[in-house]
Short mmCIF file of C-alpha atoms in Angstrom, two decimals:
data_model
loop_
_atom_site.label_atom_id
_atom_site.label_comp_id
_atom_site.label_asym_id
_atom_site.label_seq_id
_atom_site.Cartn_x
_atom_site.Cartn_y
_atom_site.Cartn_z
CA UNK A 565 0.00 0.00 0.00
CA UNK A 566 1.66 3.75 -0.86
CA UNK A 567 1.52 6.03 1.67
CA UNK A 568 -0.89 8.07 0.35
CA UNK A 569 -3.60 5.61 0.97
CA UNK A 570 -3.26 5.79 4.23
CA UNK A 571 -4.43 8.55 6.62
CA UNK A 572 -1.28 11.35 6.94
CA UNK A 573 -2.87 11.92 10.28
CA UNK A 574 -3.81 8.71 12.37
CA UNK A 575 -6.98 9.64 14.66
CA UNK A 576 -7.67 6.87 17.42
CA UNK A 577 -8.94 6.57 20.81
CA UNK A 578 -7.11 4.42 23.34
CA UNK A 579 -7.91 3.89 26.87
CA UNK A 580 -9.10 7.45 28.10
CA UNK A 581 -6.06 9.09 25.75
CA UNK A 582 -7.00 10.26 21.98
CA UNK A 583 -3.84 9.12 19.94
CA UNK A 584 -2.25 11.51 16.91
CA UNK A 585 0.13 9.70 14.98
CA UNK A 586 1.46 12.31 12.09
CA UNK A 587 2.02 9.86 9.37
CA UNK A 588 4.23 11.29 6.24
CA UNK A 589 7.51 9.08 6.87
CA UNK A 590 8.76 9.69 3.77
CA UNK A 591 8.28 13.68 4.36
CA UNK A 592 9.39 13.32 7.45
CA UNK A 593 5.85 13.88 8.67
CA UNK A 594 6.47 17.21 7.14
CA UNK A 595 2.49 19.02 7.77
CA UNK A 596 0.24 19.39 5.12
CA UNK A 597 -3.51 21.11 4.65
CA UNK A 598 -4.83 17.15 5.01
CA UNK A 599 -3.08 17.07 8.39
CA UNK A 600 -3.56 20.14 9.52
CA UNK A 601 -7.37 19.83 8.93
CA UNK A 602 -6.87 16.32 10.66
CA UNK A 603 -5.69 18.01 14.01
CA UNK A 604 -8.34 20.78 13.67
CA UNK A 605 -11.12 17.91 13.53
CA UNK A 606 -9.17 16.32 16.75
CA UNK A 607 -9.47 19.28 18.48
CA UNK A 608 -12.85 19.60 18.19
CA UNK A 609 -14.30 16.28 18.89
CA UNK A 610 -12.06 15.75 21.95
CA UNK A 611 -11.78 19.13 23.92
CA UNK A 612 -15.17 18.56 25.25
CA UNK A 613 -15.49 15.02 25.45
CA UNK A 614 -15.34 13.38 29.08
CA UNK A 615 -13.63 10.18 27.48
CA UNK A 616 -10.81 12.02 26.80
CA UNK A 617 -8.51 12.90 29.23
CA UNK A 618 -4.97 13.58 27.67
CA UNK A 619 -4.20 13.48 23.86
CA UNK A 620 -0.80 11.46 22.92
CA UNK A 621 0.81 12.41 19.63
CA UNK A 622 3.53 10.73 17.91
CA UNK A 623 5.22 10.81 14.51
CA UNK A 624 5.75 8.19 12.44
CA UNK A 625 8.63 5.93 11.13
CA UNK A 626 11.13 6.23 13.72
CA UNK A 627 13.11 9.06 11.97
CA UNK A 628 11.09 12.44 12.91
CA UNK A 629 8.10 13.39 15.19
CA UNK A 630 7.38 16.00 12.23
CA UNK A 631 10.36 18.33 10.21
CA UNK A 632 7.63 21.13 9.94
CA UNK A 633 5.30 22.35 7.04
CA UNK A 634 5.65 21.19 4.02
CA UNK A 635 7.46 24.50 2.80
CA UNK A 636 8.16 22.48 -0.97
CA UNK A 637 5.02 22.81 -1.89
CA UNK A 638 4.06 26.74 -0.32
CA UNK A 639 6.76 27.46 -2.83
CA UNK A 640 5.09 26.21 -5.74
CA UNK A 641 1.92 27.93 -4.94
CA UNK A 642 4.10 31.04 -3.86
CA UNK A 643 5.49 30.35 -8.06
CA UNK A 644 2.09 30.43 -9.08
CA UNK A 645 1.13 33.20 -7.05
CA UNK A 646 -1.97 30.77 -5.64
CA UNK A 647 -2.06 33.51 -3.09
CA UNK A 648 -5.22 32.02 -1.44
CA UNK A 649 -3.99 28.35 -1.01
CA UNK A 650 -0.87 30.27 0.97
CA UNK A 651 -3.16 31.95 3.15
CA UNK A 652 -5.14 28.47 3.79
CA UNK A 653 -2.26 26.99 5.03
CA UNK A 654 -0.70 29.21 7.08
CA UNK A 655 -4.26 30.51 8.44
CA UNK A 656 -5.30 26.49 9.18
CA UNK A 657 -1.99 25.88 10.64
CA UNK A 658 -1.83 28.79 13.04
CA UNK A 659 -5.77 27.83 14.36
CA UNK A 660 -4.60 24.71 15.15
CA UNK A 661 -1.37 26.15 17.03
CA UNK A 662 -4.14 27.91 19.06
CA UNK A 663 -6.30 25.22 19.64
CA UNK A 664 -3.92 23.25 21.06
CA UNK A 665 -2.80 26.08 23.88
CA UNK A 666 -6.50 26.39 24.58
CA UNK A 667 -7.42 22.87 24.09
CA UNK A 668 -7.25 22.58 28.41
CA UNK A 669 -6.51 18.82 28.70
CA UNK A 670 -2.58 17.40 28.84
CA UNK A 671 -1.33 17.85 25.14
CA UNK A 672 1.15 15.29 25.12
CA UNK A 673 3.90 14.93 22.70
CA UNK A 674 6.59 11.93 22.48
CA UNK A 675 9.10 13.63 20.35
CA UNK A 676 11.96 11.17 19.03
CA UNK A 677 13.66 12.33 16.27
CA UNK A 678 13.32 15.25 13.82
CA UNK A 679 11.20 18.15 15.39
CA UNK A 680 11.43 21.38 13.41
CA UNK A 681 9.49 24.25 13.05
CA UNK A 682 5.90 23.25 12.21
CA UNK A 683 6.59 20.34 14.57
CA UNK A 684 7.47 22.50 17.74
CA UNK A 685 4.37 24.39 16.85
CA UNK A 686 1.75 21.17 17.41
CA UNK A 687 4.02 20.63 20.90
CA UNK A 688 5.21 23.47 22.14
CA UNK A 689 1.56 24.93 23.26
CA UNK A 690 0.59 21.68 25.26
CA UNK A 691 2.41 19.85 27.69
CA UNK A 692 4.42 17.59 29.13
CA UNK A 693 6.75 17.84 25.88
CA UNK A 694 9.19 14.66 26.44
CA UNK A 695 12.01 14.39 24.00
CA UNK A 696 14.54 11.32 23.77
CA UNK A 697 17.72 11.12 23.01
CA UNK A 698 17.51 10.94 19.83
CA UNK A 699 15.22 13.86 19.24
CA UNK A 700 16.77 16.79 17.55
CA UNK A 701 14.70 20.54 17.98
CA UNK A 702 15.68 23.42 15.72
CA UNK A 703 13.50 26.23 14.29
CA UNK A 704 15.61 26.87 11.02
CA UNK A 705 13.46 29.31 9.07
CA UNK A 706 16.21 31.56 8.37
CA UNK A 707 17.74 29.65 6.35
CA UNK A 708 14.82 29.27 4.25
CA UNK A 709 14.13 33.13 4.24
CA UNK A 710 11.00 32.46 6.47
CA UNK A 711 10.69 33.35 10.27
CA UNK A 712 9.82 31.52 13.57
CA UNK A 713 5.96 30.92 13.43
CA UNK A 714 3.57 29.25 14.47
CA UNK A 715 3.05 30.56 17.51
CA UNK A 716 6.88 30.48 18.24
CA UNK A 717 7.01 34.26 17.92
CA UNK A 718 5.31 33.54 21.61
CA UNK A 719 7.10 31.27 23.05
CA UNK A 720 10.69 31.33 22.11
CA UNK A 721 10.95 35.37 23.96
CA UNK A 722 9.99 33.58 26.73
CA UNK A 723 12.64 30.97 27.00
CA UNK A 724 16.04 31.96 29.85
CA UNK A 725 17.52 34.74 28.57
CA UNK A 726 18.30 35.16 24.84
CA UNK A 727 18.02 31.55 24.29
CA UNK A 728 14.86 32.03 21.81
CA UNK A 729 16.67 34.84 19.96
CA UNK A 730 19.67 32.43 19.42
CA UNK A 731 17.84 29.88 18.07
CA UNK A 732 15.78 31.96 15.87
CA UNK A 733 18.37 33.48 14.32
CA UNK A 734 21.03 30.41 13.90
CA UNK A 735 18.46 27.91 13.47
CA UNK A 736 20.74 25.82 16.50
CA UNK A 737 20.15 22.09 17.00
CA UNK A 738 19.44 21.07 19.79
CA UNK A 739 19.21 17.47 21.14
CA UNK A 740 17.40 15.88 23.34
CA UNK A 741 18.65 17.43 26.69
CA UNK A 742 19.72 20.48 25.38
CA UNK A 743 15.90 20.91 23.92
CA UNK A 744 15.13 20.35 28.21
CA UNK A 745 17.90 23.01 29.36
CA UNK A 746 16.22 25.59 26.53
CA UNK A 747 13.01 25.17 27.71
CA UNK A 748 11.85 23.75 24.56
CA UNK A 749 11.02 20.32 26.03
CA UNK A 750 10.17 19.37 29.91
CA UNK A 751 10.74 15.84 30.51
CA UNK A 752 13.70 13.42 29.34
CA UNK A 753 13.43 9.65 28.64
CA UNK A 754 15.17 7.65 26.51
CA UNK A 755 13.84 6.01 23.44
CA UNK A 756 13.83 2.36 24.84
CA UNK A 757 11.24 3.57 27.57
CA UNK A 758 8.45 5.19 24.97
CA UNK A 759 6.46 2.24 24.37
CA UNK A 760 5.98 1.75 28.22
CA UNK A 761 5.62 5.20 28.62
CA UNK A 762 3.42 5.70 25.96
CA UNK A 763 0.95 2.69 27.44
CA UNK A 764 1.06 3.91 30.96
CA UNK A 765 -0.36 7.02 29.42
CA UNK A 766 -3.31 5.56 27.71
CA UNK A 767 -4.47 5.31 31.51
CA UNK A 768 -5.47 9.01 31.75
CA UNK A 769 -2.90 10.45 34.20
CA UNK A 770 -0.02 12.75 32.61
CA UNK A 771 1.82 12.23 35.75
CA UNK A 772 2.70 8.88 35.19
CA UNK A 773 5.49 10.66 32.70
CA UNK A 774 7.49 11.08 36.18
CA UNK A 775 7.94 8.02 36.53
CA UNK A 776 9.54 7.29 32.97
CA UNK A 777 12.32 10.88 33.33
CA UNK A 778 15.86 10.80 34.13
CA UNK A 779 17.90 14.16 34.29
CA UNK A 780 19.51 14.51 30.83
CA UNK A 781 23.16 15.15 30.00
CA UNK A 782 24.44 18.85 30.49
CA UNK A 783 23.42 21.11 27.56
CA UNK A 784 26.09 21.57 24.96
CA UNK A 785 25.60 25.18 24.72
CA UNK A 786 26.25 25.50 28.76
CA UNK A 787 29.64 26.54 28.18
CA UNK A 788 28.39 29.70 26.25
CA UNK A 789 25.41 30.34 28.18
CA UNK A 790 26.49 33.55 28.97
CA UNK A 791 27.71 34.82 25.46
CA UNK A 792 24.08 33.91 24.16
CA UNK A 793 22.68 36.44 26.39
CA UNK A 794 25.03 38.93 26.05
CA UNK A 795 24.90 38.51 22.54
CA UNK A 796 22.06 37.80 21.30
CA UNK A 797 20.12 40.41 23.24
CA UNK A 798 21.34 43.13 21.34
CA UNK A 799 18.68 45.24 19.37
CA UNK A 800 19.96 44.69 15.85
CA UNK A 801 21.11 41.67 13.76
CA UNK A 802 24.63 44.55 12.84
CA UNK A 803 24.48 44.60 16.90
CA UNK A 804 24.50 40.81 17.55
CA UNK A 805 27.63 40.40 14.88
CA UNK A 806 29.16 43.06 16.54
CA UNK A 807 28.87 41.66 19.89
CA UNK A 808 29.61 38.04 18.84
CA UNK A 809 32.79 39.65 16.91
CA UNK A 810 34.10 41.12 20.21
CA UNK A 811 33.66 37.78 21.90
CA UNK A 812 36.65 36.35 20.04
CA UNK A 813 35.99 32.85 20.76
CA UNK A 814 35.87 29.91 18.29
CA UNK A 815 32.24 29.75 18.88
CA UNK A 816 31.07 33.27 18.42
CA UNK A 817 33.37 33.15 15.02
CA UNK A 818 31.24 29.70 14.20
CA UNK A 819 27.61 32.21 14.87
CA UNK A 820 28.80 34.66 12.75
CA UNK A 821 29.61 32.23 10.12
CA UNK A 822 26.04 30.53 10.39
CA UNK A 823 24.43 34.19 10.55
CA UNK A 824 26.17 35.61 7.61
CA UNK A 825 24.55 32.80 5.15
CA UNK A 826 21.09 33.21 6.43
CA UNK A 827 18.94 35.76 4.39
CA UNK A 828 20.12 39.32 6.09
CA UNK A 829 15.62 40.18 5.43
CA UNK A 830 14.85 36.77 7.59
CA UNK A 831 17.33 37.86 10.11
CA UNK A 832 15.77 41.28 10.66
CA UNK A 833 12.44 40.11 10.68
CA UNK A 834 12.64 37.33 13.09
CA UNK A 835 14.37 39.68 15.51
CA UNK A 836 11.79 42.21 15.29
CA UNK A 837 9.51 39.68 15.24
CA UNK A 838 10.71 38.17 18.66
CA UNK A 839 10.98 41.43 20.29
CA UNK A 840 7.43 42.59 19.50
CA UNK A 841 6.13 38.93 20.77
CA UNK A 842 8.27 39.36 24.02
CA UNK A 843 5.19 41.93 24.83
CA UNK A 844 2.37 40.63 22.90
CA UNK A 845 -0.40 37.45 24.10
CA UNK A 846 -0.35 34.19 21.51
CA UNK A 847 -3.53 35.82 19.71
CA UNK A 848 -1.49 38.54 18.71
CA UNK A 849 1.79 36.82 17.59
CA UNK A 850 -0.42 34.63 15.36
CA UNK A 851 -1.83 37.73 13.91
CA UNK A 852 1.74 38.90 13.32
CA UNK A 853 2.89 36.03 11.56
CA UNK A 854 0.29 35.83 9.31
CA UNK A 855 0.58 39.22 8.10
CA UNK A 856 4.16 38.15 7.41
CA UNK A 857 3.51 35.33 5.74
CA UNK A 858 1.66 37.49 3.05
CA UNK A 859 4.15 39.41 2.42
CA UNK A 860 7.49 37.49 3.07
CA UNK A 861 6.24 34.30 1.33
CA UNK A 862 4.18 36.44 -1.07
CA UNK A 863 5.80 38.91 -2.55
CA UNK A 864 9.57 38.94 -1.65
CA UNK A 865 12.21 37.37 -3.38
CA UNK A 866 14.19 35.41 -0.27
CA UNK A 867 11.37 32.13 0.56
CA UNK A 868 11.85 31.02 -3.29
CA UNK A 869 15.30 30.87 -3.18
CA UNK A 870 15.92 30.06 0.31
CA UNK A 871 13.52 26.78 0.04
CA UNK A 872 15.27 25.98 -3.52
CA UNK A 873 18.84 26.88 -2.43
CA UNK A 874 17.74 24.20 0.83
CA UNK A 875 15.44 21.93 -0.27
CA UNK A 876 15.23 21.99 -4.15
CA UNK A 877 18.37 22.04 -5.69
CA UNK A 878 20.17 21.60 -2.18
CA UNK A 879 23.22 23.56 -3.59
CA UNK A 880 23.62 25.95 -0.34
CA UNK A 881 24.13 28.83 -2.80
CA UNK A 882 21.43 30.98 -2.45
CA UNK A 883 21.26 34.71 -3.90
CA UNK A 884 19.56 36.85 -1.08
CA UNK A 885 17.82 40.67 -1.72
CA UNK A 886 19.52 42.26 -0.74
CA UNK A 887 23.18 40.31 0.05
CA UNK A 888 24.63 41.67 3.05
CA UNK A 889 23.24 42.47 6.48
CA UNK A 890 24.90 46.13 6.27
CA UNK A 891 22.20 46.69 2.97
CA UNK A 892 19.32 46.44 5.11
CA UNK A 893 16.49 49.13 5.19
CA UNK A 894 14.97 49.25 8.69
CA UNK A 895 11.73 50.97 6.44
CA UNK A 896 11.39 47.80 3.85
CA UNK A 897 11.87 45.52 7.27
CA UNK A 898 8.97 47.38 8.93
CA UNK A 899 6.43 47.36 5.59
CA UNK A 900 6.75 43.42 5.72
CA UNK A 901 4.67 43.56 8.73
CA UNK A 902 1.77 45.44 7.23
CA UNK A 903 1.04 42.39 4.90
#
């Protein structure tokens, strides 16, 4: 049987716990309108429904819990300028984002493997979040010429200190128990416990996930714990070179490597971004984003060639408008956010 026959999002009810298992291996579980639609109808029938007590949700495959939206195809329809199927997408996606912080039950996710972007935003508004070690978190937009979304423009101000910033702006992966020490994930238990994890759970009680945790290694970014904040919490992306350029360590050098080949337009809108949402509720960072999706995946240059560059014809060359971070009009940066 191909994988399209089957259901991209598997919908069950087990014990008192209603099951999610995002089912794209091949993608990656990468989220598509079918999916998204599939946690929307999820939400709905179980946020009011006694049987349910806690929803589990998995990805499939054993590779990724879900490598985020399925950014191939929003280029093509960005290509065709299929303006409205854009605005479906992103729209769907970010009500689901929402329903999940306001679903009000445990919103459990068991996240082994691959868990970027799209796929922090169907776990990062519930809880517990228990990663493995072999999970591996990043929010890599900028290297795509997108920005953190999904709700992310929420949560990642409020991580410790200029954590969120740093991984917005590097795209940084993290594994399992440096996803813990960032705040992105709350519980750590290795992969050879999930399955008796994942029954205990069917039982109803989220608490049970105690039982399962051990304390995970030291974060690998602990060493430069305090060069993120002093870094990345300048005002600017010509600031946070600046600042990581006076460091003079081997690992400021490396961030200013990494920053210099994102797109210098994704760079200045996910900071601004960030800093708005430090101030703003979830309702109003999803607004945010979506006005920056129109006009970021829309009508500027950068998401075409950062998702070909990446993901197309995977030659890591891409041509950015404009080049350099110094180039940057703080006036263009602003009008992105109008739509």
């Amino acid at each position: 049987m191909s994988e399209t026959a089957e259901p991209t999002l598997v919908t069950r009810l087990e014990g008192a716990a209603g099951t999610l298992l995002m089912n794209r291996p091949k993608t990656l579980n990468a989220l598509d309108l079918e999916m998204i639609r599939g946690f929307q109808a999820a939400l709905d029938a179980w946020k009011d429904d006694p049987a349910v007590q806690l929803v589990l949700l998995e990805g499939a495959g054993g590779k990724a819990f879900c490598a985020g939206g399925d950014v191939r195809r929003i280029r093509e329809f960005a290509i065709a300028g299929d303006t409205a199927a854009i605005e479906a997408f992103f729209a769907e996606e970010y009500a689901v984002n929402r329903g999940i912080a306001l679903f009000g039950k445990p919103w459990i996710s068991l996240i082994d493997g691959v868990c970027m972007g799209g796929g922090i935003g169907v776990s990062i508004h519930g809880a517990p979040r228990v990663v493995t070690e072999h999970a591996l978190m990043a929010m890599p937009e900028t290297a795509i010429a997108l920005f953190p979304d999904v709700g992310t423009s929420y949560s990642l101000p409020r991580l410790p200190g200029a954590i969120g910033t740093w991984l917005a702006l590097t795209g940084a992966r993290l594994r399992g128990g440096d996803a813990v020490a960032a705040g992105l994930a709350t519980h750590f238990v290795q992969r050879a416990k999930l399955p008796a994890l994942r029954q205990a759970l069917l039982g109803g009680d989220p608490a049970v996930v105690a039982q399962f945790t051990e304390t995970p290694p030291e974060a690998s970014f602990a060493p430069h714990r305090a060069a993120i904040d002093r870094c990345f919490s300048q005002d600017s992306v010509a600031g946070i070179l600046a600042a990581l350029e006076a460091e003079g360590t081997a690992w400021a050098a490396e961030q200013v490597k990494v920053l210099r080949r994102m797109s210098p337009t994704s760079l200045a809108v996910s900071l601004l971004l960030l800093r708005r949402g430090a101030g703003a509720s979830l309702d109003e960072c999803l607004a945010m984003e979506l006005a920056l999706t129109r006009s970021v995946v829309n009508k500027h240059p950068d998401f075409r060639e950062g998702v070909r560059s990446v993901l197309v014809d995977k030659d890591g060359t891409p041509s950015w408008t404009p080049a350099r971070v110094e180039e940057l009009d703080p006036a263009a940066i602003e009008a992105l956010f109008r739509g």
